PDB file of C-alpha atoms in Angstrom:
ATOM      1  CA  ILE A   1     155.163 109.274 168.461  1.00 46.00           C
ATOM      2  CA  ALA A   2     157.254 106.415 167.104  1.00 44.00           C
ATOM      3  CA  THR A   3     160.368 107.569 165.585  1.00 45.00           C
ATOM      4  CA  SER A   4     162.737 105.335 164.270  1.00 40.00           C
ATOM      5  CA  SER A   5     165.359 105.112 166.908  1.00 39.00           C
ATOM      6  CA  THR A   6     162.509 104.247 169.550  1.00 44.00           C
ATOM      7  CA  ILE A   7     161.097 101.196 167.119  1.00 42.00           C
ATOM      8  CA  LEU A   8     164.843  99.879 167.483  1.00 36.00           C
ATOM      9  CA  LEU A   9     164.603  99.920 171.139  1.00 54.00           C
ATOM     10  CA  LEU A  10     161.308  97.679 170.581  1.00 67.00           C
ATOM     11  CA  GLY A  11     163.026  95.430 168.610  1.00 80.00           C
ATOM     12  CA  ALA A  12     160.630  92.470 167.826  1.00 91.00           C
ATOM     13  CA  LYS A  13     156.940  94.166 167.325  1.00 95.00           C
ATOM     14  CA  PRO A  14     154.309  93.597 169.601  1.00 97.00           C
ATOM     15  CA  ILE A  15     150.471  91.652 169.192  1.00 98.00           C
ATOM     16  CA  PHE A  16     148.675  92.254 171.892  1.00 98.00           C
ATOM     17  CA  VAL A  17     145.739  89.645 172.422  1.00 98.00           C
ATOM     18  CA  LEU A  18     143.531  91.080 174.735  1.00 98.00           C
ATOM     19  CA  GLY A  19     139.454  90.878 175.595  1.00 97.00           C
ATOM     20  CA  MET A  20     137.420  89.601 178.401  1.00 96.00           C
ATOM     21  CA  MET A  21     138.996  86.674 180.766  1.00 92.00           C
ATOM     22  CA  ARG A  22     137.438  83.558 179.510  1.00 92.00           C
ATOM     23  CA  SER A  23     137.105  84.840 175.590  1.00 96.00           C
ATOM     24  CA  GLY A  24     139.654  82.622 174.100  1.00 95.00           C
ATOM     25  CA  THR A  25     142.517  84.494 174.690  1.00 96.00           C
ATOM     26  CA  THR A  26     144.971  81.516 175.610  1.00 96.00           C
ATOM     27  CA  MET A  27     143.451  79.540 172.435  1.00 97.00           C
ATOM     28  CA  THR A  28     144.371  82.662 170.237  1.00 98.00           C
ATOM     29  CA  GLU A  29     148.043  82.759 171.390  1.00 98.00           C
ATOM     30  CA  GLN A  30     148.885  79.383 171.022  1.00 97.00           C
ATOM     31  CA  VAL A  31     147.514  79.712 167.230  1.00 97.00           C
ATOM     32  CA  ILE A  32     149.493  82.859 166.613  1.00 98.00           C
ATOM     33  CA  SER A  33     152.725  81.542 168.089  1.00 96.00           C
ATOM     34  CA  GLY A  34     152.793  78.042 166.425  1.00 96.00           C
ATOM     35  CA  HIS A  35     154.358  80.247 163.687  1.00 96.00           C
ATOM     36  CA  ASP A  36     158.319  80.460 163.974  1.00 96.00           C
ATOM     37  CA  LYS A  37     158.646  84.523 164.353  1.00 96.00           C
ATOM     38  CA  VAL A  38     156.306  84.810 166.868  1.00 97.00           C
ATOM     39  CA  SER A  39     157.413  83.993 170.881  1.00 96.00           C
ATOM     40  CA  PRO A  40     154.628  83.360 173.658  1.00 97.00           C
ATOM     41  CA  ARG A  41     155.098  85.844 176.040  1.00 97.00           C
ATOM     42  CA  GLY A  42     151.916  85.122 178.213  1.00 95.00           C
ATOM     43  CA  GLU A  43     149.868  87.642 180.698  1.00 95.00           C
ATOM     44  CA  LEU A  44     152.406  90.510 180.993  1.00 96.00           C
ATOM     45  CA  GLU A  45     152.209  92.893 183.379  1.00 94.00           C
ATOM     46  CA  PHE A  46     154.237  95.584 181.591  1.00 96.00           C
ATOM     47  CA  LEU A  47     150.927  97.532 180.134  1.00 95.00           C
ATOM     48  CA  ASN A  48     149.115  98.169 183.717  1.00 92.00           C
ATOM     49  CA  ARG A  49     152.852  99.011 185.074  1.00 92.00           C
ATOM     50  CA  ALA A  50     153.515 101.027 181.932  1.00 93.00           C
ATOM     51  CA  VAL A  51     150.144 103.242 182.365  1.00 90.00           C
ATOM     52  CA  ARG A  52     150.390 103.773 186.259  1.00 87.00           C
ATOM     53  CA  GLY A  53     153.251 104.450 186.302  1.00 79.00           C
ATOM     54  CA  ASN A  54     153.354 107.123 183.494  1.00 82.00           C
ATOM     55  CA  ILE A  55     149.769 108.423 182.417  1.00 80.00           C
ATOM     56  CA  ASN A  56     147.736 110.573 184.848  1.00 76.00           C
ATOM     57  CA  PRO A  57     144.058 109.660 184.027  1.00 70.00           C
ATOM     58  CA  ASN A  58     143.195 113.616 185.033  1.00 71.00           C
ATOM     59  CA  GLN A  59     144.809 114.409 182.041  1.00 74.00           C
ATOM     60  CA  ASN A  60     144.972 114.531 178.585  1.00 74.00           C
ATOM     61  CA  LEU A  61     147.275 112.487 177.231  1.00 77.00           C
ATOM     62  CA  ASP A  62     150.441 114.438 175.097  1.00 84.00           C
ATOM     63  CA  ALA A  63     152.843 112.838 173.333  1.00 86.00           C
ATOM     64  CA  GLU A  64     154.992 113.332 176.221  1.00 87.00           C
ATOM     65  CA  GLY A  65     153.505 111.179 178.498  1.00 86.00           C
ATOM     66  CA  LEU A  66     153.134 108.352 175.048  1.00 90.00           C
ATOM     67  CA  LEU A  67     156.300 108.068 175.143  1.00 91.00           C
ATOM     68  CA  LYS A  68     157.154 107.686 178.391  1.00 91.00           C
ATOM     69  CA  PHE A  69     154.711 105.020 177.836  1.00 93.00           C
ATOM     70  CA  ARG A  70     156.059 103.518 175.382  1.00 94.00           C
ATOM     71  CA  LYS A  71     160.042 103.777 177.340  1.00 94.00           C
ATOM     72  CA  SER A  72     158.439 102.352 180.282  1.00 94.00           C
ATOM     73  CA  TYR A  73     156.987  98.898 178.060  1.00 95.00           C
ATOM     74  CA  ILE A  74     160.237  98.972 176.344  1.00 95.00           C
ATOM     75  CA  ASN A  75     162.169  98.895 178.870  1.00 94.00           C
ATOM     76  CA  ASP A  76     160.387  95.889 180.908  1.00 94.00           C
ATOM     77  CA  ILE A  77     160.179  93.982 177.615  1.00 94.00           C
ATOM     78  CA  SER A  78     163.884  94.267 176.603  1.00 93.00           C
ATOM     79  CA  LYS A  79     164.546  92.218 180.093  1.00 93.00           C
ATOM     80  CA  LEU A  80     163.089  89.260 178.353  1.00 93.00           C
ATOM     81  CA  ALA A  81     165.040  88.989 175.287  1.00 89.00           C
ATOM     82  CA  ILE A  82     163.101  88.513 172.832  1.00 94.00           C
ATOM     83  CA  GLU A  83     164.874  86.547 169.742  1.00 93.00           C
ATOM     84  CA  THR A  84     161.836  86.659 167.370  1.00 95.00           C
ATOM     85  CA  GLU A  85     160.706  89.405 164.983  1.00 95.00           C
ATOM     86  CA  TYR A  86     157.600  89.519 167.139  1.00 96.00           C
ATOM     87  CA  PHE A  87     155.993  88.599 170.496  1.00 97.00           C
ATOM     88  CA  THR A  88     152.376  87.695 171.977  1.00 98.00           C
ATOM     89  CA  ASP A  89     151.645  90.163 174.937  1.00 98.00           C
ATOM     90  CA  LYS A  90     147.971  88.100 175.842  1.00 97.00           C
ATOM     91  CA  MET A  91     147.274  89.698 178.628  1.00 96.00           C
ATOM     92  CA  PRO A  92     143.245  89.911 179.110  1.00 96.00           C
ATOM     93  CA  ASN A  93     142.518  92.908 180.386  1.00 94.00           C
ATOM     94  CA  ASN A  94     144.864  94.983 178.463  1.00 97.00           C
ATOM     95  CA  PHE A  95     140.989  95.848 176.086  1.00 97.00           C
ATOM     96  CA  ARG A  96     141.541  98.854 178.885  1.00 95.00           C
ATOM     97  CA  TRP A  97     144.432 100.172 177.133  1.00 95.00           C
ATOM     98  CA  VAL A  98     143.873  99.889 173.534  1.00 96.00           C
ATOM     99  CA  GLY A  99     143.996 103.579 172.692  1.00 94.00           C
ATOM    100  CA  TYR A 100     147.165 104.285 174.437  1.00 93.00           C
ATOM    101  CA  ILE A 101     148.600 100.778 172.764  1.00 96.00           C
ATOM    102  CA  ILE A 102     147.040 102.658 169.141  1.00 96.00           C
ATOM    103  CA  GLU A 103     148.472 105.530 169.831  1.00 94.00           C
ATOM    104  CA  ALA A 104     151.844 104.570 171.406  1.00 94.00           C
ATOM    105  CA  PHE A 105     152.932 101.731 168.808  1.00 95.00           C
ATOM    106  CA  PRO A 106     151.877 102.377 165.896  1.00 94.00           C
ATOM    107  CA  GLU A 107     153.531  98.674 164.583  1.00 95.00           C
ATOM    108  CA  ALA A 108     151.378  96.497 166.976  1.00 97.00           C
ATOM    109  CA  LYS A 109     148.734  94.279 165.898  1.00 98.00           C
ATOM    110  CA  ILE A 110     146.055  94.317 168.148  1.00 98.00           C
ATOM    111  CA  VAL A 111     143.557  90.716 168.240  1.00 98.00           C
ATOM    112  CA  HIS A 112     140.405  90.745 169.768  1.00 98.00           C
ATOM    113  CA  THR A 113     139.019  87.754 170.979  1.00 98.00           C
ATOM    114  CA  MET A 114     135.279  87.937 171.304  1.00 98.00           C
ATOM    115  CA  ARG A 115     132.859  85.085 172.850  1.00 97.00           C
ATOM    116  CA  ASP A 116     128.841  84.597 173.349  1.00 96.00           C
ATOM    117  CA  ALA A 117     128.327  86.795 176.598  1.00 94.00           C
ATOM    118  CA  ARG A 118     126.164  84.102 178.595  1.00 94.00           C
ATOM    119  CA  ALA A 119     129.797  81.993 177.789  1.00 94.00           C
ATOM    120  CA  VAL A 120     132.241  84.224 179.315  1.00 95.00           C
ATOM    121  CA  CYS A 121     129.959  85.708 181.813  1.00 91.00           C
ATOM    122  CA  TRP A 122     129.512  82.126 183.275  1.00 91.00           C
ATOM    123  CA  SER A 123     132.828  80.746 182.533  1.00 91.00           C
ATOM    124  CA  ILE A 124     134.260  83.560 184.389  1.00 89.00           C
ATOM    125  CA  TYR A 125     131.461  83.311 187.499  1.00 89.00           C
ATOM    126  CA  LYS A 126     133.033  79.516 187.940  1.00 85.00           C
ATOM    127  CA  ASN A 127     136.357  79.907 188.336  1.00 79.00           C
ATOM    128  CA  PHE A 128     138.230  81.336 191.068  1.00 76.00           C
ATOM    129  CA  PHE A 129     141.003  83.650 189.743  1.00 73.00           C
ATOM    130  CA  ALA A 130     144.527  83.864 192.146  1.00 67.00           C
ATOM    131  CA  ALA A 131     145.300  87.692 190.588  1.00 67.00           C
ATOM    132  CA  SER A 132     144.220  90.284 192.194  1.00 67.00           C
ATOM    133  CA  GLY A 133     141.543  92.877 190.918  1.00 71.00           C
ATOM    134  CA  ASN A 134     138.985  90.094 189.750  1.00 76.00           C
ATOM    135  CA  GLY A 135     136.751  91.031 192.789  1.00 73.00           C
ATOM    136  CA  PHE A 136     133.809  91.689 189.966  1.00 80.00           C
ATOM    137  CA  ALA A 137     133.761  88.251 188.811  1.00 78.00           C
ATOM    138  CA  TYR A 138     132.427  86.651 192.160  1.00 76.00           C
ATOM    139  CA  ASN A 139     129.158  88.806 191.859  1.00 81.00           C
ATOM    140  CA  LEU A 140     127.065  88.316 189.328  1.00 88.00           C
ATOM    141  CA  ASN A 141     125.220  92.183 189.326  1.00 90.00           C
ATOM    142  CA  GLN A 142     129.145  93.528 188.880  1.00 90.00           C
ATOM    143  CA  LEU A 143     130.188  90.576 186.132  1.00 93.00           C
ATOM    144  CA  VAL A 144     127.425  92.201 184.002  1.00 93.00           C
ATOM    145  CA  GLU A 145     128.234  95.686 184.782  1.00 95.00           C
ATOM    146  CA  PHE A 146     131.830  94.994 183.837  1.00 93.00           C
ATOM    147  CA  TYR A 147     130.821  92.999 181.087  1.00 96.00           C
ATOM    148  CA  ASN A 148     128.796  95.956 179.427  1.00 96.00           C
ATOM    149  CA  LEU A 149     131.828  98.255 180.240  1.00 96.00           C
ATOM    150  CA  TYR A 150     134.079  96.525 178.662  1.00 97.00           C
ATOM    151  CA  THR A 151     131.755  96.027 175.182  1.00 97.00           C
ATOM    152  CA  ASP A 152     130.745  99.382 175.393  1.00 98.00           C
ATOM    153  CA  HIS A 153     135.101 100.901 175.338  1.00 97.00           C
ATOM    154  CA  MET A 154     135.447  98.139 172.549  1.00 98.00           C
ATOM    155  CA  LYS A 155     132.431  99.031 170.561  1.00 98.00           C
ATOM    156  CA  LEU A 156     134.091 103.151 170.847  1.00 98.00           C
ATOM    157  CA  MET A 157     137.616 101.672 170.391  1.00 98.00           C
ATOM    158  CA  ASN A 158     136.845  99.734 166.933  1.00 98.00           C
ATOM    159  CA  ILE A 159     135.293 102.950 165.757  1.00 98.00           C
ATOM    160  CA  THR A 160     137.514 105.735 166.713  1.00 97.00           C
ATOM    161  CA  TYR A 161     140.484 102.742 165.122  1.00 97.00           C
ATOM    162  CA  PRO A 162     138.960 101.600 162.691  1.00 95.00           C
ATOM    163  CA  ASP A 163     140.911  98.628 160.704  1.00 94.00           C
ATOM    164  CA  ARG A 164     143.267  98.511 163.694  1.00 98.00           C
ATOM    165  CA  ILE A 165     141.816  96.124 165.928  1.00 98.00           C
ATOM    166  CA  PHE A 166     140.998  92.439 164.554  1.00 98.00           C
ATOM    167  CA  ASN A 167     138.171  90.988 166.345  1.00 98.00           C
ATOM    168  CA  LEU A 168     138.452  87.169 166.288  1.00 98.00           C
ATOM    169  CA  ASP A 169     135.444  85.217 167.154  1.00 98.00           C
ATOM    170  CA  TYR A 170     135.884  82.770 169.209  1.00 97.00           C
ATOM    171  CA  GLU A 171     132.866  80.249 168.105  1.00 97.00           C
ATOM    172  CA  LYS A 172     133.420  81.484 164.376  1.00 97.00           C
ATOM    173  CA  PHE A 173     136.796  80.399 164.784  1.00 97.00           C
ATOM    174  CA  VAL A 174     136.058  76.776 166.318  1.00 96.00           C
ATOM    175  CA  GLN A 175     134.027  76.084 163.683  1.00 97.00           C
ATOM    176  CA  SER A 176     135.951  77.252 161.057  1.00 97.00           C
ATOM    177  CA  PRO A 177     139.699  77.462 162.210  1.00 96.00           C
ATOM    178  CA  ASP A 178     140.858  77.467 158.504  1.00 97.00           C
ATOM    179  CA  VAL A 179     138.447  80.537 157.147  1.00 97.00           C
ATOM    180  CA  GLU A 180     138.843  82.316 160.092  1.00 97.00           C
ATOM    181  CA  GLY A 181     142.371  81.740 161.292  1.00 97.00           C
ATOM    182  CA  LYS A 182     143.346  82.940 157.264  1.00 97.00           C
ATOM    183  CA  LYS A 183     141.725  86.288 158.340  1.00 98.00           C
ATOM    184  CA  LEU A 184     143.797  86.640 161.324  1.00 98.00           C
ATOM    185  CA  PHE A 185     147.228  85.538 159.684  1.00 97.00           C
ATOM    186  CA  LYS A 186     146.455  88.008 157.126  1.00 97.00           C
ATOM    187  CA  TYR A 187     146.023  90.735 159.519  1.00 98.00           C
ATOM    188  CA  LEU A 188     148.767  89.783 161.288  1.00 97.00           C
ATOM    189  CA  ASP A 189     150.686  90.094 157.824  1.00 91.00           C
TER     190      ASP A 189
END
């Protein structure tokens, strides 16, 4: 899918930092963007827009759909005028699109942040989120259901795409940042 001409359109290479909200995505982006070759871009809506505009969930995704998805994202990213070799896109809910990301952006790196389920769910439940689409956060039963769907999905993605996703354990990282940081940057090259 990614010909040399489409890769050149992207310019900087994406590092997608994703996982549940409150799982350490912000901390992870800050660590990664401490490198001088990385530009932090925060929580971008570009993937959501690219999915909604180019992918029909009721049909199998073909090469043409993936290319449209890729071009849509590239079009949005190009408006940011990124001058570094890499940039981060740390929208936590992008975990939903991991399969699309891997298929459409073979040059992308994916960092999946994980944290103890109790810590994540409690942190989500006790916070108010201004963004829409987080209604599950205010009902414990819905929150647990969403969390379970998320973990099932990420297990499947790790099985389907072995070695394409770096799973960063928040608790391990906080206890041993040097050790876990070396593993993270080795994955990122």
